Short mmCIF file of C-alpha atoms in Angstrom, two decimals:
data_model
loop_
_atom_site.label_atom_id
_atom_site.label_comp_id
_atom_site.label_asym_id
_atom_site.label_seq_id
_atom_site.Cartn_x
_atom_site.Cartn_y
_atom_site.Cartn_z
CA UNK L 1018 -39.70 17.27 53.73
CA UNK L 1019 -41.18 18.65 50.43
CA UNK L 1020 -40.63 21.19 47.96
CA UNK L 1021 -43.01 23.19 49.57
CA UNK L 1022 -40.31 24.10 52.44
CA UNK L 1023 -38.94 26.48 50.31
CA UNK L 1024 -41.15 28.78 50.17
CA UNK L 1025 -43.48 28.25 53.56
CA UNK L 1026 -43.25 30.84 56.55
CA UNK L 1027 -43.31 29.90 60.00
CA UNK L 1028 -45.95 31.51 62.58
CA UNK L 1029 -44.36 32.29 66.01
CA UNK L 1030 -47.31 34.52 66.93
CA UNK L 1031 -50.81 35.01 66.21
CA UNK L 1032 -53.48 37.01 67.73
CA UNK L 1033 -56.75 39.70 66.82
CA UNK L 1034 -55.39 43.16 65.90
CA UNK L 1035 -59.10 44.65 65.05
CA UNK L 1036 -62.64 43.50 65.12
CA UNK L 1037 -65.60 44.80 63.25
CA UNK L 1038 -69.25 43.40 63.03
CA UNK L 1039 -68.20 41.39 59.55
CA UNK L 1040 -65.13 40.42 60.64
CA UNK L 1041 -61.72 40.86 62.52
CA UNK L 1042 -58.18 41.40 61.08
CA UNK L 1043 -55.55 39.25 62.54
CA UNK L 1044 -52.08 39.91 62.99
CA UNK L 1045 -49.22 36.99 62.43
CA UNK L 1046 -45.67 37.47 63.30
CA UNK L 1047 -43.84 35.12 61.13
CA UNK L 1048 -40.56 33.76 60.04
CA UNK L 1049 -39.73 34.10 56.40
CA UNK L 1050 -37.66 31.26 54.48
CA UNK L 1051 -34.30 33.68 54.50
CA UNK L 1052 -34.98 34.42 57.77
CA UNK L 1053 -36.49 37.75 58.11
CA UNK L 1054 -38.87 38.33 60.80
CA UNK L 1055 -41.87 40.22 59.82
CA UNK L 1056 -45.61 40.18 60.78
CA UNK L 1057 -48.58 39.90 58.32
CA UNK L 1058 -52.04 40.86 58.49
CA UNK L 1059 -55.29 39.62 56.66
CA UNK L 1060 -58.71 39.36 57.18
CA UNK L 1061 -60.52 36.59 59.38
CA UNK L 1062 -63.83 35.68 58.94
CA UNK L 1063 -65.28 32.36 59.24
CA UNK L 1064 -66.37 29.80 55.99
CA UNK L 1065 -69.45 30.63 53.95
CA UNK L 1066 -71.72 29.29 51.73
CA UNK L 1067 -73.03 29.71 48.16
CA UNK L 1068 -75.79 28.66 46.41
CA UNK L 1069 -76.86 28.32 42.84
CA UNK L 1070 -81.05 27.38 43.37
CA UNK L 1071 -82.83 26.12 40.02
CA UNK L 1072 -86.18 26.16 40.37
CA UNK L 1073 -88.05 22.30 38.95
CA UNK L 1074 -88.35 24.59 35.85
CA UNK L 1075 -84.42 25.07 35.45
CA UNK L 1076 -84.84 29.08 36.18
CA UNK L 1077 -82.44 30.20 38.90
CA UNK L 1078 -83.28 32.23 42.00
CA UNK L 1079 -81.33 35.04 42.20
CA UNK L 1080 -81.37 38.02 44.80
CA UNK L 1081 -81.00 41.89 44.52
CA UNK L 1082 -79.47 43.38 47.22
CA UNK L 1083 -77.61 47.04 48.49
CA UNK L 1084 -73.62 46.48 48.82
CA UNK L 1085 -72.03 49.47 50.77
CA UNK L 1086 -68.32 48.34 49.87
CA UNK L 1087 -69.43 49.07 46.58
CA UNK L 1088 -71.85 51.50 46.91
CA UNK L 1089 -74.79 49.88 44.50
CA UNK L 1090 -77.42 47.30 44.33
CA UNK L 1091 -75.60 43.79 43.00
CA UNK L 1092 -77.14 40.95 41.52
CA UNK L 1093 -76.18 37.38 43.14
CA UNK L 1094 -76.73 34.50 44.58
CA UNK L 1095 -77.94 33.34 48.16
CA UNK L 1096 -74.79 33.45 50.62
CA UNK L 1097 -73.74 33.93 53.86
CA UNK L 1098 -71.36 32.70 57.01
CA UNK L 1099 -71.65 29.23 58.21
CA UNK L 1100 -73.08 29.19 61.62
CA UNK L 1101 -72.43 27.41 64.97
CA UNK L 1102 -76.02 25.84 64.95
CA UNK L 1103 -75.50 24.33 61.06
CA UNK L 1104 -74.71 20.88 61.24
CA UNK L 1105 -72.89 20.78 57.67
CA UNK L 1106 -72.17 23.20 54.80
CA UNK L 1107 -75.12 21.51 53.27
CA UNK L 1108 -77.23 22.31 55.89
CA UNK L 1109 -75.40 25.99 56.10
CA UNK L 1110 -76.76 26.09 52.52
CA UNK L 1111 -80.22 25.43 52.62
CA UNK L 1112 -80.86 27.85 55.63
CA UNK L 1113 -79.05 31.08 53.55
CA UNK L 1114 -81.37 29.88 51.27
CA UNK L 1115 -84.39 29.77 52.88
CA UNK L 1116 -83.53 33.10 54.78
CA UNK L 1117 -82.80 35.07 51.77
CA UNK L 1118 -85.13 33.72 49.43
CA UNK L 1119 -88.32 32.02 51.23
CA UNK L 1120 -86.92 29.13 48.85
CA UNK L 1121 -86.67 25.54 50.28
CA UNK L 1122 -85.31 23.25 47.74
CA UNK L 1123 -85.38 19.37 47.11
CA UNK L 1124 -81.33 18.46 47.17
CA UNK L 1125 -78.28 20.46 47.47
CA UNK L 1126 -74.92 19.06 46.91
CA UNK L 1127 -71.55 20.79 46.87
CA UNK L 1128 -69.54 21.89 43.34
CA UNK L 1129 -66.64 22.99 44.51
CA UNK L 1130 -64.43 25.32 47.22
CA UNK L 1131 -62.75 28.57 46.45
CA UNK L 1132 -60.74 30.76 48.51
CA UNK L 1133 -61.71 34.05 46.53
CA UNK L 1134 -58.64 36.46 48.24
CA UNK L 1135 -56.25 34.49 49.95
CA UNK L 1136 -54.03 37.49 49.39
CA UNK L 1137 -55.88 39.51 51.91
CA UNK L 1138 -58.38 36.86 53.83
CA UNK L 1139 -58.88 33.29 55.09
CA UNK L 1140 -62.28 33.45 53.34
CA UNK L 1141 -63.54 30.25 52.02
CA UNK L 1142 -66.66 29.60 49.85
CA UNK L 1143 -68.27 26.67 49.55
CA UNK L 1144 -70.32 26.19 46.93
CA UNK L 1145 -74.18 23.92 46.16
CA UNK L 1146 -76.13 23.55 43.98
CA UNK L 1147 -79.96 23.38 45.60
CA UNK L 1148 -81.98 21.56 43.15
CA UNK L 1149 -86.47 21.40 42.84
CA UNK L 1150 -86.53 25.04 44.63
CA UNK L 1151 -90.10 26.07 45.47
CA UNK L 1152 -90.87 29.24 47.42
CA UNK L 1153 -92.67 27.53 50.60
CA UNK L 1154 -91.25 29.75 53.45
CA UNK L 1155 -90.84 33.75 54.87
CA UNK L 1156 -87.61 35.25 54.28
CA UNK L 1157 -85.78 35.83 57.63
CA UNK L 1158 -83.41 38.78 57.18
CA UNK L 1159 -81.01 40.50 59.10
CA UNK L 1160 -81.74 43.83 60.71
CA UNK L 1161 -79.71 45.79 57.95
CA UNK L 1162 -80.55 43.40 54.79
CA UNK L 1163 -83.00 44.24 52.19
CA UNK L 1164 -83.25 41.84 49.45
CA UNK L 1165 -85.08 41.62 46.42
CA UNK L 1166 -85.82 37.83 44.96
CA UNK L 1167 -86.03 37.48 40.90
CA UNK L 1168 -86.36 34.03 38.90
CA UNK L 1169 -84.32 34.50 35.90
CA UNK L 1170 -83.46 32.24 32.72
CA UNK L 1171 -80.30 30.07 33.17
CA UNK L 1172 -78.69 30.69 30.02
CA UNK L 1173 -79.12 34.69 30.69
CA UNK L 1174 -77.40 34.82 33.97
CA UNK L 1175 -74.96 32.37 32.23
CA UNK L 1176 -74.80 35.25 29.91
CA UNK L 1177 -74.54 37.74 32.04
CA UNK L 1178 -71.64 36.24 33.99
CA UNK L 1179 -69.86 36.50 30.68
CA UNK L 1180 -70.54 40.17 30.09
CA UNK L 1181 -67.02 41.58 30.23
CA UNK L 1182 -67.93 45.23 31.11
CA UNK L 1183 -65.36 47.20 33.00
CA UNK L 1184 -66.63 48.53 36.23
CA UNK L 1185 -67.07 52.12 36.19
CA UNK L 1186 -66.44 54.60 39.23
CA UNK L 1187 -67.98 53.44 42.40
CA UNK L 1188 -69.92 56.93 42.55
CA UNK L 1189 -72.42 56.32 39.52
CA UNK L 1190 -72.92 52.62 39.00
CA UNK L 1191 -75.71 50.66 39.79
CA UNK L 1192 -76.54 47.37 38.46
CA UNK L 1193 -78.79 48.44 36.14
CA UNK L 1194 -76.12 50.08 34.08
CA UNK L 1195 -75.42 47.50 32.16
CA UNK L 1196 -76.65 43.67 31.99
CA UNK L 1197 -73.51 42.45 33.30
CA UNK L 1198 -72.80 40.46 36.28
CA UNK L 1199 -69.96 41.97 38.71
CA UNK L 1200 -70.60 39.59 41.62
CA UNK L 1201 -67.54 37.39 41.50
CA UNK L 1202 -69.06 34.85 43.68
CA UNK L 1203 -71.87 33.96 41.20
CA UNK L 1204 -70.14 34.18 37.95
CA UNK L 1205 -67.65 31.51 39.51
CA UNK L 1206 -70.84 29.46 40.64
CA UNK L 1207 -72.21 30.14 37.46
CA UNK L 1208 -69.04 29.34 34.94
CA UNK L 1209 -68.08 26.21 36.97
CA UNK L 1210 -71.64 25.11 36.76
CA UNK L 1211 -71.88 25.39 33.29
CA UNK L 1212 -68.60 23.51 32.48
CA UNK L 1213 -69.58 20.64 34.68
CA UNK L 1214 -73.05 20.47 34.07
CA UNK L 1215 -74.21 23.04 31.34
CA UNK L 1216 -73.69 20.91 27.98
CA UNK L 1217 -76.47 21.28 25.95
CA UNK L 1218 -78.47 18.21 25.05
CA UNK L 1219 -79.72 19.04 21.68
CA UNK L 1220 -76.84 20.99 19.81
CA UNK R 568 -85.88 57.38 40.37
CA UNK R 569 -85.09 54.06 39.33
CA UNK R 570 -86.71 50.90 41.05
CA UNK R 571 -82.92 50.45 43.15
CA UNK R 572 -84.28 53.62 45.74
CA UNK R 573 -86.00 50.95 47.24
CA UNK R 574 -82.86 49.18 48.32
CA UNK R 575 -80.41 51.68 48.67
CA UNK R 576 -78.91 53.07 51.74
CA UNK R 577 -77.85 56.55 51.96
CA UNK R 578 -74.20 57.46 53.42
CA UNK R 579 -74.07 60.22 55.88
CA UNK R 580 -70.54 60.04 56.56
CA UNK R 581 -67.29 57.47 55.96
CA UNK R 582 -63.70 57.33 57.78
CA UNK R 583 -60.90 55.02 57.61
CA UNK R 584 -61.06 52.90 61.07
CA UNK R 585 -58.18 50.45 60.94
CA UNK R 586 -54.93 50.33 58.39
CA UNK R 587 -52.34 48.20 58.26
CA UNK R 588 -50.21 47.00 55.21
CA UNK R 589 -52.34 45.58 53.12
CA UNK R 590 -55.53 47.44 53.37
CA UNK R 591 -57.41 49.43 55.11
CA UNK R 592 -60.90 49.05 57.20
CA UNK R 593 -63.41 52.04 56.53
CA UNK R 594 -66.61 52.76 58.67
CA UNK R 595 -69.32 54.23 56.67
CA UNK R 596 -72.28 55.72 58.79
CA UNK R 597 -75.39 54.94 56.67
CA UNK R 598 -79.08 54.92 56.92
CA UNK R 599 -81.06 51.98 55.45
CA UNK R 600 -84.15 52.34 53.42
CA UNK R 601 -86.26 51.98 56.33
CA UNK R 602 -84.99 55.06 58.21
CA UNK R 603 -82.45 52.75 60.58
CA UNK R 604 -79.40 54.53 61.24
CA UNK R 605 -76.42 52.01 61.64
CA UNK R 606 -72.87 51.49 60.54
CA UNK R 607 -71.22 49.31 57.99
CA UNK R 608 -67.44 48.09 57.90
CA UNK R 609 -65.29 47.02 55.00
CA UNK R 610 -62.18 46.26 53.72
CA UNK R 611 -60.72 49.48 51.68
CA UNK R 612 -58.07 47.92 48.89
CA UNK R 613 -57.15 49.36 45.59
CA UNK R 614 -58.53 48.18 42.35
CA UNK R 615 -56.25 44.49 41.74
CA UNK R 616 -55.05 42.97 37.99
CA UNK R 617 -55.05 39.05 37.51
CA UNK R 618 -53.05 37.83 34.53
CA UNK R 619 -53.76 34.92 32.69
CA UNK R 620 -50.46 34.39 30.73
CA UNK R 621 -49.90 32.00 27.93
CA UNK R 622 -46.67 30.81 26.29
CA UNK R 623 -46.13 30.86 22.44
CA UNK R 624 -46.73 27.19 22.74
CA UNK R 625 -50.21 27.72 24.34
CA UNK R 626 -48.99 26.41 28.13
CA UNK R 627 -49.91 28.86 31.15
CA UNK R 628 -47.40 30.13 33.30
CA UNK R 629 -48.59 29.72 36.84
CA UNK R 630 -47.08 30.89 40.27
CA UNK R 631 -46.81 29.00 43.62
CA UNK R 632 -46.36 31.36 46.72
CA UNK R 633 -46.87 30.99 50.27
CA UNK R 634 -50.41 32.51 51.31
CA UNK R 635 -50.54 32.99 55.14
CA UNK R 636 -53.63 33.87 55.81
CA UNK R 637 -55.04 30.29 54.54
CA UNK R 638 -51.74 28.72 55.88
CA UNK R 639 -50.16 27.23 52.80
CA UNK R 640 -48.49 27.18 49.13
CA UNK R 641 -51.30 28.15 46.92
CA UNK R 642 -51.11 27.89 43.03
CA UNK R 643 -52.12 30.80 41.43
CA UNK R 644 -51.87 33.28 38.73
CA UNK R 645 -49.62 36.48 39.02
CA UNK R 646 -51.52 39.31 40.26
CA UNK R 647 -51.47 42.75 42.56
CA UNK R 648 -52.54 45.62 43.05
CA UNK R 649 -52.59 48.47 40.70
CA UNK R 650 -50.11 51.27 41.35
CA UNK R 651 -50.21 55.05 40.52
CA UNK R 652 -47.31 54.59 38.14
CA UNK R 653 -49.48 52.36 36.13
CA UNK R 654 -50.51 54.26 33.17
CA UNK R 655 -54.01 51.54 33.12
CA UNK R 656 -55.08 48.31 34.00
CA UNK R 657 -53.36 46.60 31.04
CA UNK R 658 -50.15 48.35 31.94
CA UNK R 659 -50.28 47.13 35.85
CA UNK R 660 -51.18 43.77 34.09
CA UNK R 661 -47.89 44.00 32.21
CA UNK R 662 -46.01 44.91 35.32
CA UNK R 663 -47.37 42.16 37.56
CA UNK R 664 -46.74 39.67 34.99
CA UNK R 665 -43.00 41.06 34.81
CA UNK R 666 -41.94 41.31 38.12
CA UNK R 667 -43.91 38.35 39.87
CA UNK R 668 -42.69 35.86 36.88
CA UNK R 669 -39.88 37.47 34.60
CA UNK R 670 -42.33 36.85 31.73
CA UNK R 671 -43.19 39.81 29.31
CA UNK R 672 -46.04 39.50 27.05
CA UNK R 673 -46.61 40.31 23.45
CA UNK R 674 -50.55 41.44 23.88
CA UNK R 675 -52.33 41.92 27.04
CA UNK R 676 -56.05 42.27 26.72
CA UNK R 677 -58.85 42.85 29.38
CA UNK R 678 -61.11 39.46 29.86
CA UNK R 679 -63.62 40.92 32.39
CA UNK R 680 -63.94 42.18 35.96
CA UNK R 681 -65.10 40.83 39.46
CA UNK R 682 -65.82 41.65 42.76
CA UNK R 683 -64.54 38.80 44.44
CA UNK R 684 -66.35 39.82 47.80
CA UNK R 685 -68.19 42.61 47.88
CA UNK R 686 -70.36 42.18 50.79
CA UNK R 687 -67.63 42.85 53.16
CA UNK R 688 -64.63 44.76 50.80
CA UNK R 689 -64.56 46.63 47.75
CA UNK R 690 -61.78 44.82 46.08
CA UNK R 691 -62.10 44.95 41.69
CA UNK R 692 -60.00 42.66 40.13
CA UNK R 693 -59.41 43.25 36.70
CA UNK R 694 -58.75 40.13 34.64
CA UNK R 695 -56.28 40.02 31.39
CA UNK R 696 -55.15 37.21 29.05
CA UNK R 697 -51.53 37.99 28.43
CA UNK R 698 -50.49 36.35 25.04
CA UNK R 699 -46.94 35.15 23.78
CA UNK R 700 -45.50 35.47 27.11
CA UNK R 701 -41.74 34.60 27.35
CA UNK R 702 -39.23 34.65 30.15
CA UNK R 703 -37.11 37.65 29.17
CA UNK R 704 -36.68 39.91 32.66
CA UNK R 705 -35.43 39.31 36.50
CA UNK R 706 -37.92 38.76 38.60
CA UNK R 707 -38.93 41.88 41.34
CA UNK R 708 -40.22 40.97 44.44
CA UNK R 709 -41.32 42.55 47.53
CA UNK R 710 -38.71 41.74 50.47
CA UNK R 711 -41.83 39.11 51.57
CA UNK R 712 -42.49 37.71 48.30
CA UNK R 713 -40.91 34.23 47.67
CA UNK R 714 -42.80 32.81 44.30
CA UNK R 715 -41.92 30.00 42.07
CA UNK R 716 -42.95 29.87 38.52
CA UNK R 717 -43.95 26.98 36.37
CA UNK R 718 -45.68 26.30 33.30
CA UNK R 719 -48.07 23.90 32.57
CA UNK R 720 -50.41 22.27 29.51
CA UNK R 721 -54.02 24.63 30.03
CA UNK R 722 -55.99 21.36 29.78
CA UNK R 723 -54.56 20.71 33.24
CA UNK R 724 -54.91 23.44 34.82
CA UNK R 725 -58.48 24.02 33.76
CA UNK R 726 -59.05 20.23 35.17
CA UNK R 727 -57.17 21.64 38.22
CA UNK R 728 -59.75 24.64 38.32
CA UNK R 729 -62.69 22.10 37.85
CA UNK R 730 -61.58 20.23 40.83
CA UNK R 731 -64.12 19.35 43.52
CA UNK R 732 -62.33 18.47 46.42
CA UNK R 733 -63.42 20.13 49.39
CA UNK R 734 -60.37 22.54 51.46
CA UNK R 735 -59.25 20.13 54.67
CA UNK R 736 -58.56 22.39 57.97
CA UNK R 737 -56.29 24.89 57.75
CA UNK R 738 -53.63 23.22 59.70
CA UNK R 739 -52.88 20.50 57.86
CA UNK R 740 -53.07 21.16 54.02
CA UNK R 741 -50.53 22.53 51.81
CA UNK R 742 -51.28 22.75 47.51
CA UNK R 743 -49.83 19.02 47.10
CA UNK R 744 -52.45 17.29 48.85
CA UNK R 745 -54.37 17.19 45.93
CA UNK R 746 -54.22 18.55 42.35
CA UNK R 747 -57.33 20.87 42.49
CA UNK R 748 -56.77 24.67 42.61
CA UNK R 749 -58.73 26.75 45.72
CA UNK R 750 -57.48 30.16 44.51
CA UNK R 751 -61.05 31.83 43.30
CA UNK R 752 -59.18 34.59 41.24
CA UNK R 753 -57.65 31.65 39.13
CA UNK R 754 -60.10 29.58 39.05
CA UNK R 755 -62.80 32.20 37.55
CA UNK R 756 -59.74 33.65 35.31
CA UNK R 757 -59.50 30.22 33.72
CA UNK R 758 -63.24 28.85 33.82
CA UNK R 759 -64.23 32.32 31.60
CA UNK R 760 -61.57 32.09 29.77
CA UNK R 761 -62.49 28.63 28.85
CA UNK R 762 -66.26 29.53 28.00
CA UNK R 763 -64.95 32.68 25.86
CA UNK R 764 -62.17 31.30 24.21
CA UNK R 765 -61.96 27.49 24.87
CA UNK R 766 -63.81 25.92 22.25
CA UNK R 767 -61.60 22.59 21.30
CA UNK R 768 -60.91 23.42 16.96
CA UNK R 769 -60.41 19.49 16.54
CA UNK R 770 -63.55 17.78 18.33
#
């Protein structure tokens, strides 16, 4: 039908091998295009949201916050899953960002969609851009987050999401090693950002 | 110590809960700065390259490879996990350039690196531009790999990566529905390369 049939796999099976409180791991069996019958695993989680808040002065909100995978504080941006009760991703958007942040902002509109591991995971973030943020509300955390809130310059952050530093051993890095970002999530918000939006008006 | 002991949870103890081929999932048993004792899953994967490889002609050599847990062909860049063979990152970049395209590279260098999820794995992808990369070896794939290789002008792939459109449902979208890329790891590959290294020498 297209030139994709070469290469796709066909699903006979599907079903939930493992479940966990972030997410479950599903098991496929599948077909391959020679014909081999094999079964796949990955990650299942559902859709999530992103958001890169400027405050009316252009600063952006970002939040500090204790990753176990990692096993350090990371520096990012307002995220989480999209939930049953959101009526949109926009909507998905501006309640992470409340929640996280106590920010409520004027607009949000969406940038773009990644899947950031399809490898491994049906992940998919969508990402806004939350415009006129002004800290009017309480944060509303989960149980197990604690979060820090910072207002930092744009063109630092930018910086810092440019700051090639290789990560060092899981067992003695914290953010504050070095200035650079490691959060993949926000230095793709951030780098997209800047190449739609980011060209400076008085060069 | 540092102003991070307010955020940081302490780990009393850490097993591997789930495996299966591609990763594992590993239960920490933590206790949060408030004195909660809880539990925290995550996906356990080893450190990943991402190769950016350009041709002596300046075109990028790109891969297109079923992905089943997002349930279609996804454009991409070659990429995998680092092996205990490799000597370092640059060497695994070398090696997943070889075997997932038949291209070898003159100079590999390292761009940056990214968590590309790190609230719920601790996946590191290290990024490399591979320079003067021509097709001089077979191709050696895993029995489920099927991958085609192109190249293509960088202009339009870095429009690809710049592309809005938001993902459709799962069920019904393959890479040809539109031209934008959803792949996160080559999308931030090519947006920092482009804010590095990008700057147009004929404006």
């Amino acid at each position: 039908m297209d030139t994709d049939d070469e290469l796709r796999w066909e699903t006979t099976d599907s079903a939930v091998d493992y479940t966990c409180p972030g997410f479950d791991v599903r098991r496929d069996e599948v077909t391959l295009p020679d014909g081999t019958e094999t079964d796949y695993h990955y990650v299942d989680e559902p859709h999530a949201v992103v958001v890169l808040p400027f405050t009316p002065d252009g600063d952006v909100v970002v939040i500090e916050e204790w990753r176990q995978a990692v096993g350090r504080v990371n520096r990012g941006l307002p995220a989480g899953s999209v939930e049953a009760d959101d009526a949109d991703f926009a909507a998905a958007a501006r309640r992470e960002l409340r929640e996280e942040t106590g920010y409520e902002a004027d607009t949000v509109s969406h940038l773009f969609s990644a899947e950031p591991t399809n490898g491994i995971a049906n992940s998919v973030h969508h990402h806004f851009v939350a415009q006129g943020c002004t800290p009017t509300a309480e944060t509303d955390l989960d149980f197990n987050e604690s979060i820090r809130v910072e207002t930092v310059d744009y063109d630092a952050i930018l910086a810092a999401a440019l700051d090639s530093a290789e990560p060092r051993s899981a067992s003695n890095r914290t953010q504050s090693d070095d200035g650079g970002l490691r959060d993949g999530r926000a230095m793709l918000a951030l780098t997209q950002y800047e190449l739609r939006h980011g060209v400076d008006p008085e060069p």
